[in-house]
Amino acid sequence: MMTSRVTDPRLAIDFCGLGFNSPLVLLSGCVGFGEEYTRVRGFSNRDVGAVCLKGTTLAPRLGNRPHRVFETPCGMLNAIGLQNPGVDHVVERILPGLDFAETRFIANVSGSTVEEYHEVTRRFDDSPIDAIEINISCPNVKEGGVAFGNDIAMSAEVVAACRKATRKPLITKLSPNQTDIAANARACLEAGSDAFSVINTLMGMAIDSERRRPVIGNNQGGLSGPAIKPIALLKVHQVYQVCRRHGVPIIGQGGIQDGRDALEFLIAGASAVGIGTALFYEPLLCRDVNATIGDYLTRHGFKRVVELTGSLCLN
Ligand SMILES: Cc1cc2nc3c(=O)[nH]c(=O)nc-3n(C[C@H](O)[C@H](O)[C@H](O)COP(=O)(O)O)c2cc1C
């Protein structure tokens, strides 16, 4: 039984059979391997329903050359390049140190080939991890990542391969850098995805005009933060049209920095909401977001947060 700091039972959700004590999810790449932020005084994983770990590959990766991050108006560019210690290290050394009584932990799987996605998923299947998120939308690696996620057939192939490797909840992280995200979601659903994360970062570039060079070592990076929120809301709305008939949940994300933003994603169709970039400037944000959602439920006469999902009334 999970102990929880979120005391408002109205915020609890069922996510693919997993009990989340809050709809909030800490996003992959923004909280290391679930233990980094716990060093911040006052921060607790108990304030959220789940924590997504950093993207993990079969072999360790050193990531891209610097600069890897750059602040932009209302957002940031990053091109970390999936730096991680490899799946065996994560399973054998990191997972045993995590407190699964505090929250749910979700692995984030990446690969350069379909076989690598399958194998990393298989190794996480044989671990205490609660769910597996497939990142077919990373814009910062040369092979795999968004190259798969922007191609509907390849996306479905990766999902099908991962599905064969696990019975744990499988969440597909969709790319906003494609023409028809709803068509991609439909194909991934048929291939066995249980849920979706919408959206990953948008590809972007920053230029140092004095040097006439891109600022980011990788030349391009993924744009996150409030700058992408309107795009993310539309993509969640579009994917929800595919998901709602099947009761498939979405983790809405992209630029959430307060409770109001979180509410907008829930209303657009998300069952859970992810917080990433905002943690870099406000690591203690989650308690306020929970409180704002609770206050909204009271003011609008909702009994539980699930009633908000997809409650958007179109004009
Ligand atoms: C520094 C950084 C690293 C990230 N690394 C990953 C990753 O390893 N895997 C992944 O699926 N998404 C990764 N993301 C994307 C986030 O999980 C999230 O989907 C995206 O940033 C949008 O949410 P936000 O605007 O709240 O940050 C990363 C984002 C940032 C800013």
Coordinates of C-alpha atoms and ligand atoms in Angstrom, one line a residue, residues 27-30 53-56 69 76 78 80 82 108 110 133 135 137-138 173 199-201 222-226 228 253-256 274-278 280, ligand 1:
L27 CA 9.0 14.2 -16.6
S28 CA 11.8 12.2 -18.0
G29 CA 15.1 14.0 -18.2
C30 CA 14.1 16.7 -15.7
L53 CA 13.3 8.3 -15.1
K54 CA 15.9 9.6 -17.5
G55 CA 15.9 8.0 -21.0
T56 CA 17.7 4.7 -20.9
V69 CA 21.1 23.5 -22.8
M76 CA 14.7 26.2 -23.2
N78 CA 18.2 21.0 -24.8
I80 CA 21.5 16.2 -23.9
L82 CA 20.4 10.6 -23.9
N108 CA 11.9 5.8 -20.2
S110 CA 15.2 4.7 -26.0
E133 CA 7.4 4.8 -21.4
N135 CA 10.5 7.5 -26.2
S137 CA 10.3 11.2 -30.1
C138 CA 13.8 12.2 -28.9
K173 CA 5.7 9.3 -26.0
I199 CA 4.1 15.9 -26.2
N200 CA 7.9 15.6 -26.3
T201 CA 9.9 18.7 -27.3
G222 CA 14.4 20.2 -28.3
L223 CA 12.3 23.2 -27.2
S224 CA 10.4 22.9 -24.0
G225 CA 8.8 25.1 -21.4
P226 CA 5.8 27.6 -21.6
I228 CA 5.3 25.2 -26.4
Q253 CA 2.8 17.8 -21.0
G254 CA 4.6 20.8 -22.5
G255 CA 5.1 24.0 -20.6
I256 CA 3.1 23.4 -17.5
G274 CA 3.6 16.1 -16.6
I275 CA 5.9 18.8 -15.2
G276 CA 9.5 19.1 -16.5
T277 CA 11.2 22.4 -17.4
A278 CA 9.4 24.3 -14.7
F280 CA 14.4 23.8 -13.0
Ligands
LIG1 C1 16.9 18.7 -20.1 C2 15.8 17.8 -20.7 C3 16.0 16.4 -20.9 C4 15.0 15.6 -21.4 N1 15.3 14.3 -21.5 C5 14.3 13.4 -22.0 C6 14.5 12.0 -22.0 O1 15.5 11.5 -21.7 N2 13.4 11.2 -22.5 C7 12.2 11.8 -22.8 O2 11.3 11.1 -23.2 N3 12.0 13.1 -22.7 C8 13.0 14.0 -22.3 N4 12.7 15.3 -22.2 C9 11.4 15.8 -22.6 C10 10.5 16.0 -21.3 O3 10.3 14.8 -20.6 C11 9.2 16.7 -21.7 O4 8.4 15.8 -22.5 C12 9.3 18.0 -22.4 O5 10.3 18.8 -21.9 C13 8.0 18.9 -22.3 O6 7.6 19.2 -21.0 P1 8.1 20.5 -20.3 O7 7.8 21.7 -21.2 O8 7.3 20.6 -19.0 O9 9.5 20.4 -20.0 C14 13.7 16.2 -21.7 C15 13.5 17.5 -21.5 C16 14.5 18.3 -21.0 C17 14.2 19.8 -20.8

